[in-house]
Every structure is written in C-alpha cells, then in structure tokens.
CSV table of C-alpha atoms in Angstrom, one decimal:
chain,number,residue,atom,x,y,z
A,2,GLU,CA,6.1,24.2,40.7
A,3,ALA,CA,7.1,24.2,37.0
A,4,ALA,CA,7.2,27.6,35.4
A,5,VAL,CA,6.2,28.4,31.8
A,6,THR,CA,6.0,32.0,30.8
A,7,GLN,CA,4.3,33.3,27.6
A,8,SER,CA,4.5,36.6,25.9
A,9,PRO,CA,2.7,38.6,24.9
A,10,ARG,CA,-0.4,37.8,26.9
A,11,ASN,CA,-2.6,39.8,24.6
A,12,LYS,CA,-2.0,40.8,21.0
A,13,VAL,CA,-4.0,42.5,18.3
A,14,ALA,CA,-2.6,42.0,14.8
A,15,VAL,CA,-3.6,43.1,11.3
A,16,THR,CA,-4.4,40.6,8.6
A,17,GLY,CA,-1.2,39.8,6.7
A,18,GLY,CA,1.1,40.9,9.4
A,19,LYS,CA,3.7,38.8,11.2
A,20,VAL,CA,3.1,37.6,14.7
A,21,THR,CA,5.5,35.9,17.1
A,22,LEU,CA,4.4,34.2,20.3
A,23,SER,CA,7.2,33.4,22.7
A,24,CYS,CA,7.4,30.8,25.4
A,25,ASN,CA,10.1,30.3,28.1
A,26,GLN,CA,10.3,27.4,30.6
A,27,THR,CA,12.6,27.0,33.6
A,28,ASN,CA,11.8,23.3,34.2
A,29,ASN,CA,14.6,21.9,32.1
A,30,HIS,CA,11.9,19.8,30.3
A,31,ASN,CA,12.8,18.3,26.9
A,32,ASN,CA,9.4,18.6,25.4
A,33,MET,CA,7.5,21.9,24.5
A,34,TYR,CA,4.2,22.4,22.8
A,35,TRP,CA,2.0,25.0,21.2
A,36,TYR,CA,-1.8,24.5,21.3
A,37,ARG,CA,-4.7,26.7,20.4
A,38,GLN,CA,-8.0,26.7,22.2
A,39,ASP,CA,-11.3,27.7,20.5
A,40,THR,CA,-14.8,27.2,21.8
A,41,GLY,CA,-15.9,23.7,21.0
A,42,HIS,CA,-12.4,22.4,20.0
A,43,GLY,CA,-10.6,21.8,23.3
A,44,LEU,CA,-6.9,22.1,22.8
A,45,ARG,CA,-5.5,21.4,19.3
A,46,LEU,CA,-1.8,20.7,18.8
A,47,ILE,CA,0.0,23.0,16.4
A,48,HIS,CA,3.7,22.2,16.8
A,49,TYR,CA,5.8,20.5,19.4
A,50,SER,CA,9.5,19.9,20.1
A,51,TYR,CA,11.4,17.2,21.9
A,52,GLY,CA,14.6,19.2,22.3
A,53,ALA,CA,16.6,22.2,21.2
A,54,GLY,CA,16.8,22.5,17.4
A,55,SER,CA,13.8,20.2,16.8
A,56,THR,CA,10.3,21.0,15.7
A,57,GLU,CA,7.5,18.6,14.8
A,58,LYS,CA,4.2,19.2,13.1
A,59,GLY,CA,1.1,18.7,15.2
A,60,ASP,CA,-2.4,18.2,14.0
A,61,ILE,CA,-3.1,21.7,12.7
A,62,PRO,CA,0.3,23.1,11.5
A,63,ASP,CA,-0.8,25.0,8.4
A,64,GLY,CA,-0.1,28.7,8.6
A,65,TYR,CA,2.2,28.3,11.6
A,66,LYS,CA,6.0,27.9,12.0
A,67,ALA,CA,7.8,27.0,15.2
A,68,SER,CA,11.4,27.6,16.4
A,69,ARG,CA,13.2,25.9,19.3
A,70,PRO,CA,16.6,27.7,19.6
A,71,SER,CA,17.3,26.4,23.1
A,72,GLN,CA,16.0,24.1,25.8
A,73,GLU,CA,14.2,27.0,27.4
A,74,ASN,CA,12.6,28.8,24.5
A,75,PHE,CA,10.0,27.8,21.9
A,76,SER,CA,8.3,30.3,19.6
A,77,LEU,CA,5.3,30.1,17.4
A,78,ILE,CA,5.4,32.3,14.3
A,79,LEU,CA,2.5,33.4,12.1
A,80,GLU,CA,4.1,34.8,9.0
A,81,LEU,CA,0.9,36.0,7.4
A,82,ALA,CA,-1.8,36.3,10.1
A,83,THR,CA,-5.4,35.7,9.1
A,84,PRO,CA,-8.7,36.3,11.1
A,85,SER,CA,-9.1,32.5,11.4
A,86,GLN,CA,-6.0,32.4,13.6
A,87,THR,CA,-7.8,34.5,16.2
A,88,SER,CA,-7.6,32.3,19.3
A,89,VAL,CA,-6.1,31.6,22.7
A,90,TYR,CA,-2.7,30.0,22.4
A,91,PHE,CA,-1.2,27.9,25.1
A,92,CYS,CA,2.4,26.8,25.5
A,93,ALA,CA,3.3,23.8,27.6
A,94,SER,CA,6.4,21.9,28.7
A,95,GLY,CA,6.8,18.2,29.7
A,96,ASP,CA,9.4,15.5,30.2
A,97,THR,CA,8.7,11.9,29.5
A,98,GLN,CA,11.5,10.7,31.8
A,99,ASN,CA,10.9,12.7,34.9
A,100,SER,CA,7.2,13.4,35.1
A,101,GLY,CA,5.6,10.9,32.7
A,102,ASN,CA,5.2,13.8,30.3
A,103,THR,CA,2.7,15.7,32.5
A,104,LEU,CA,2.3,19.0,30.8
A,105,TYR,CA,2.8,22.3,32.5
A,106,PHE,CA,1.0,25.2,30.8
A,107,GLY,CA,1.7,28.9,30.5
A,108,GLU,CA,-1.1,31.4,31.2
A,109,GLY,CA,-2.1,31.7,27.5
A,110,SER,CA,-1.7,34.3,24.8
A,111,ARG,CA,-4.9,35.8,23.5
A,112,LEU,CA,-4.5,36.8,19.8
A,113,ILE,CA,-7.0,38.8,17.8
A,114,VAL,CA,-6.4,39.2,14.1
A,115,VAL,CA,-8.4,42.1,12.5
B,113,GLN,CA,-4.6,11.2,12.9
B,114,GLN,CA,-5.1,10.2,16.5
B,115,LYS,CA,-8.4,11.5,17.9
B,116,VAL,CA,-9.6,11.8,21.5
B,117,GLN,CA,-13.4,11.9,22.0
B,118,GLN,CA,-15.0,13.0,25.2
B,119,SER,CA,-18.6,12.7,26.4
B,120,PRO,CA,-20.8,14.3,27.5
B,121,GLU,CA,-20.1,17.8,26.1
B,122,SER,CA,-21.6,19.3,29.2
B,123,LEU,CA,-22.8,18.0,32.6
B,124,ILE,CA,-24.7,19.5,35.4
B,125,VAL,CA,-24.7,17.8,38.8
B,126,PRO,CA,-26.0,18.9,42.2
B,127,GLU,CA,-23.5,19.7,45.0
B,128,GLY,CA,-22.7,16.4,46.7
B,129,GLY,CA,-23.5,14.4,43.7
B,130,MET,CA,-21.4,12.1,41.5
B,131,ALA,CA,-20.0,13.3,38.1
B,132,SER,CA,-18.9,10.8,35.5
B,133,LEU,CA,-16.9,11.8,32.5
B,134,ASN,CA,-15.8,9.6,29.6
B,135,CYS,CA,-12.9,9.6,27.1
B,136,THR,CA,-12.1,7.3,24.2
B,137,SER,CA,-9.1,7.2,21.8
B,138,SER,CA,-9.3,6.3,18.2
B,139,ASP,CA,-5.7,5.0,18.2
B,140,ARG,CA,-5.2,1.4,19.2
B,141,ASN,CA,-1.6,2.2,20.1
B,142,VAL,CA,-2.6,4.6,22.9
B,143,ASP,CA,-0.7,3.9,26.0
B,144,TYR,CA,-1.0,6.9,28.3
B,145,PHE,CA,-4.0,9.0,29.4
B,146,TRP,CA,-4.3,12.1,31.5
B,147,TRP,CA,-7.1,14.2,32.9
B,148,TYR,CA,-6.7,17.9,33.1
B,149,ARG,CA,-8.9,20.5,34.7
B,150,GLN,CA,-9.3,24.1,33.4
B,151,HIS,CA,-11.1,26.7,35.4
B,152,SER,CA,-12.6,29.5,33.5
B,153,GLY,CA,-10.0,32.0,32.3
B,154,LYS,CA,-7.1,29.8,33.5
B,155,SER,CA,-4.7,27.4,32.0
B,156,PRO,CA,-5.2,23.6,32.2
B,157,LYS,CA,-3.6,21.7,35.1
B,158,MET,CA,-3.1,18.0,35.3
B,159,LEU,CA,-5.5,16.3,37.6
B,160,MET,CA,-4.8,12.6,37.3
B,161,SER,CA,-2.8,10.3,35.0
B,162,ILE,CA,-3.3,6.6,34.3
B,163,PHE,CA,-1.1,4.4,32.3
B,164,SER,CA,-2.2,0.8,33.3
B,165,ASN,CA,-5.4,-1.0,33.2
B,166,GLY,CA,-7.5,-0.7,36.3
B,167,GLU,CA,-8.5,2.0,38.7
B,168,LYS,CA,-6.7,4.8,40.5
B,169,GLU,CA,-8.2,6.9,43.4
B,170,GLU,CA,-7.0,10.3,44.7
B,171,GLY,CA,-9.3,11.8,47.3
B,172,ARG,CA,-12.7,12.4,45.7
B,173,PHE,CA,-11.4,11.6,42.2
B,174,THR,CA,-11.3,8.1,40.7
B,175,VAL,CA,-10.1,7.3,37.2
B,176,HIS,CA,-10.6,4.0,35.3
B,177,LEU,CA,-8.7,2.7,32.3
B,178,ASN,CA,-9.6,-0.1,29.9
B,179,LYS,CA,-6.9,-0.4,27.3
B,180,ALA,CA,-8.8,-3.0,25.3
B,181,SER,CA,-11.6,-0.6,24.7
B,182,LEU,CA,-9.3,2.4,24.6
B,183,HIS,CA,-11.6,4.0,27.2
B,184,THR,CA,-10.9,6.0,30.3
B,185,SER,CA,-13.4,7.6,32.7
B,186,LEU,CA,-13.2,10.1,35.5
B,187,HIS,CA,-15.5,10.0,38.5
B,188,ILE,CA,-15.9,12.8,41.0
B,189,ARG,CA,-17.8,12.0,44.1
B,190,ASP,CA,-19.2,14.5,46.5
B,191,SER,CA,-19.0,17.2,43.8
B,192,GLN,CA,-18.3,20.7,44.9
B,193,PRO,CA,-19.1,24.1,43.2
B,194,SER,CA,-15.3,24.6,43.0
B,195,ASP,CA,-15.2,21.5,40.7
B,196,SER,CA,-17.1,23.4,38.1
B,197,ALA,CA,-14.6,23.6,35.2
B,198,LEU,CA,-13.7,22.2,31.7
B,199,TYR,CA,-12.3,18.7,32.0
B,200,LEU,CA,-9.9,17.7,29.3
B,201,CYS,CA,-8.7,14.2,28.4
B,202,ALA,CA,-5.3,13.8,26.9
B,203,ALA,CA,-3.5,10.8,25.3
B,204,SER,CA,-0.3,9.7,23.7
B,205,VAL,CA,0.8,6.6,21.9
B,206,SER,CA,3.7,4.4,22.8
B,207,SER,CA,5.4,4.9,19.4
B,208,ASN,CA,5.5,8.7,20.1
B,209,THR,CA,5.0,9.5,23.7
B,210,ASN,CA,6.2,13.1,23.0
B,211,LYS,CA,3.0,13.9,21.1
B,212,VAL,CA,0.1,14.6,23.4
B,213,VAL,CA,-3.4,15.1,21.9
B,214,PHE,CA,-6.4,16.5,23.8
B,215,GLY,CA,-10.1,15.9,23.5
B,216,THR,CA,-12.7,18.7,23.2
B,217,GLY,CA,-13.5,18.5,26.9
B,218,THR,CA,-16.5,18.1,29.1
B,219,ARG,CA,-17.8,21.2,30.8
B,220,LEU,CA,-18.9,20.4,34.4
B,221,GLN,CA,-21.2,22.6,36.4
B,222,VAL,CA,-21.9,21.8,40.0
B,223,LEU,CA,-25.0,23.6,41.3
B,224,PRO,CA,-25.1,24.6,45.0
C-alpha cells in the first residue's frame, strides 16, 4: 500500500514561532497536499503541488507557505504561528494518471500553538 | 471557490439498517467524486470513487452519481458497528483535477 509519512506527529509551538511540518511519500505520486482538520470543518485544503518545484494555493493558504523540493517531499511552513493554527494537519499524495487521483493520507500531525 | 456540501451532519442507524449519505458540489464543472471514511483518531481512507453518471456497488456499499444535479450519494446496507466513522465526500473539476476539495463530513453511528 501507498506510504505517506509525516513528522512531527505532535508539536507544541509558541505564538510567533516558526513551525515546519514535513511529509514524505514513497509512492512516486505527482500530487501532494496539505489539509487541516478542525471539528465541524472536515478537511480544508491549504496548499497542494503537482510536481517537484511547484506549489499551488488551496482554499485557506493565508499564514502558510509550502515547499516541494523533490517528488518525495512536501513541507508546510508556518512562519509566525498563531493559536488559530492549532489543528490536525494531514498530508496526502495522489496521481491522476495511475490511480484516478485517489489520495493516500499520512497519519496526521497534531499542532498546538500556545 | 468550489464547495462540497454534505448532509446530514450526523446519522444514527441500528445495526443491520440502511445508512444514506448525501453530497452536492457547488461547481458545475465537477467531474470526479470520491467517498472517504475516517475512523476516530485515524487518517481518511478512500472507500469508493465514481466518475460517471449512474450507480456503482461494492459489497454493502453503493454510490450514485447524477452529474446534472451535481449530487452523489452513498448507501450502506446491513450497517455494522464497525461502519461507525466520519464519511467525507471529495470532488475535483475537470479543469483542475489536481485540486481535491472535501466536504465537512457526515458522522455515522451504528448502534448494536
């Protein structure tokens, strides 16, 4: 089965600090995604990428940056973390050509900003 | 901004009963729908996909799609307590199949 690994799995950050969430996939998928999940909001798309070197804004990109340095890795960066960014973050990979863009998710990263 | 709306927000069915979940897209260009299931404390996993008008059945799960009304539904027959989970509908449009947007989900509880 497809493998997506996130780190860290849990993080407590201070307001104003910098946070980097990392994601690695071994599926050789072109597409990678970052979502956040809060109660009552389902999954909301922050940034996504359709290949190394590309990043696209999702529906809620404000306060977040993304980086896709290689096919395997996709990072989400919070330059100045705020308490409103406390959430569970999911990374996913998918490929429109080989799997109809079925998404495979990592286990999630729980971020608390105090 | 493409929106995916799901109903009901929550649903309780008895073991052995039928659960019906609904999903509608606000974007007339939507072409692809998926249903994902997320058990408590776990990550979402794809349950079924449907890209063409009509019906698709896999075991106890049946999904319908009506592209004219931008509506898809998931039906679970003979519901089991292990089906208790958050069900998420996802969609993408033909002009940008790389962007996948999710709804807020339906929380299903199956009572023994």
